Amino acid sequence: MPNGVQLPEVIAIDEYKADTDEGKYQLIIANAETHEPIDILPNRRKDTISHYLSEYGSNVKMVVMDVNPAVAVKNIKSTCNYRRSVSLLSLYSLGYR
């Protein structure tokens, strides 16, 4: 992302299989309200996610994610000011599609 650009208040993150030099999985970050992709991280490692969110995540208040422990809330909590996380399963059970 360009310098000075910040993530929106509500983001969605998910991993997907993509064998690269950085690892077997990459992480996509999307605007959870518009569903538009924002960025793709080269891996799902804690240090990569933490560095990215500490640089661009100051506006983030909610993170929507699946329930994969590899991308656990504890890995994200200290890097941005988000207040809560919501699992995709919870959103589906509430009728969001």
JSON list of N, CA and C in Angstrom, two decimals, residues 11 23 28-29 47 53 70 74:
[
{"chain": "A", "resi": 11, "resn": "ILE", "atom": "N", "xyz": [-12.21, -4.62, 8.31]},
{"chain": "A", "resi": 11, "resn": "ILE", "atom": "CA", "xyz": [-11.49, -5.40, 7.30]},
{"chain": "A", "resi": 11, "resn": "ILE", "atom": "C", "xyz": [-11.83, -6.88, 7.46]},
{"chain": "A", "resi": 23, "resn": "GLY", "atom": "N", "xyz": [6.14, -18.91, 1.57]},
{"chain": "A", "resi": 23, "resn": "GLY", "atom": "CA", "xyz": [5.40, -19.92, 2.32]},
{"chain": "A", "resi": 23, "resn": "GLY", "atom": "C", "xyz": [4.32, -20.56, 1.47]},
{"chain": "A", "resi": 28, "resn": "ILE", "atom": "N", "xyz": [-5.08, -12.57, 2.24]},
{"chain": "A", "resi": 28, "resn": "ILE", "atom": "CA", "xyz": [-5.75, -11.48, 1.54]},
{"chain": "A", "resi": 28, "resn": "ILE", "atom": "C", "xyz": [-6.46, -10.61, 2.56]},
{"chain": "A", "resi": 29, "resn": "ILE", "atom": "N", "xyz": [-6.38, -9.31, 2.36]},
{"chain": "A", "resi": 29, "resn": "ILE", "atom": "CA", "xyz": [-7.06, -8.34, 3.21]},
{"chain": "A", "resi": 29, "resn": "ILE", "atom": "C", "xyz": [-8.06, -7.61, 2.32]},
{"chain": "A", "resi": 47, "resn": "ASP", "atom": "N", "xyz": [4.72, -12.20, 12.33]},
{"chain": "A", "resi": 47, "resn": "ASP", "atom": "CA", "xyz": [5.53, -10.99, 12.16]},
{"chain": "A", "resi": 47, "resn": "ASP", "atom": "C", "xyz": [5.11, -10.21, 10.91]},
{"chain": "A", "resi": 53, "resn": "LEU", "atom": "N", "xyz": [-0.13, -4.52, 9.88]},
{"chain": "A", "resi": 53, "resn": "LEU", "atom": "CA", "xyz": [-1.19, -3.83, 10.61]},
{"chain": "A", "resi": 53, "resn": "LEU", "atom": "C", "xyz": [-0.66, -2.67, 11.45]},
{"chain": "A", "resi": 70, "resn": "ALA", "atom": "N", "xyz": [-4.11, -20.24, 12.91]},
{"chain": "A", "resi": 70, "resn": "ALA", "atom": "CA", "xyz": [-2.89, -19.66, 12.33]},
{"chain": "A", "resi": 70, "resn": "ALA", "atom": "C", "xyz": [-3.02, -18.16, 12.16]},
{"chain": "A", "resi": 74, "resn": "LYS", "atom": "N", "xyz": [-5.14, -13.22, 18.76]},
{"chain": "A", "resi": 74, "resn": "LYS", "atom": "CA", "xyz": [-4.00, -12.81, 19.57]},
{"chain": "A", "resi": 74, "resn": "LYS", "atom": "C", "xyz": [-2.83, -12.32, 18.72]}
]
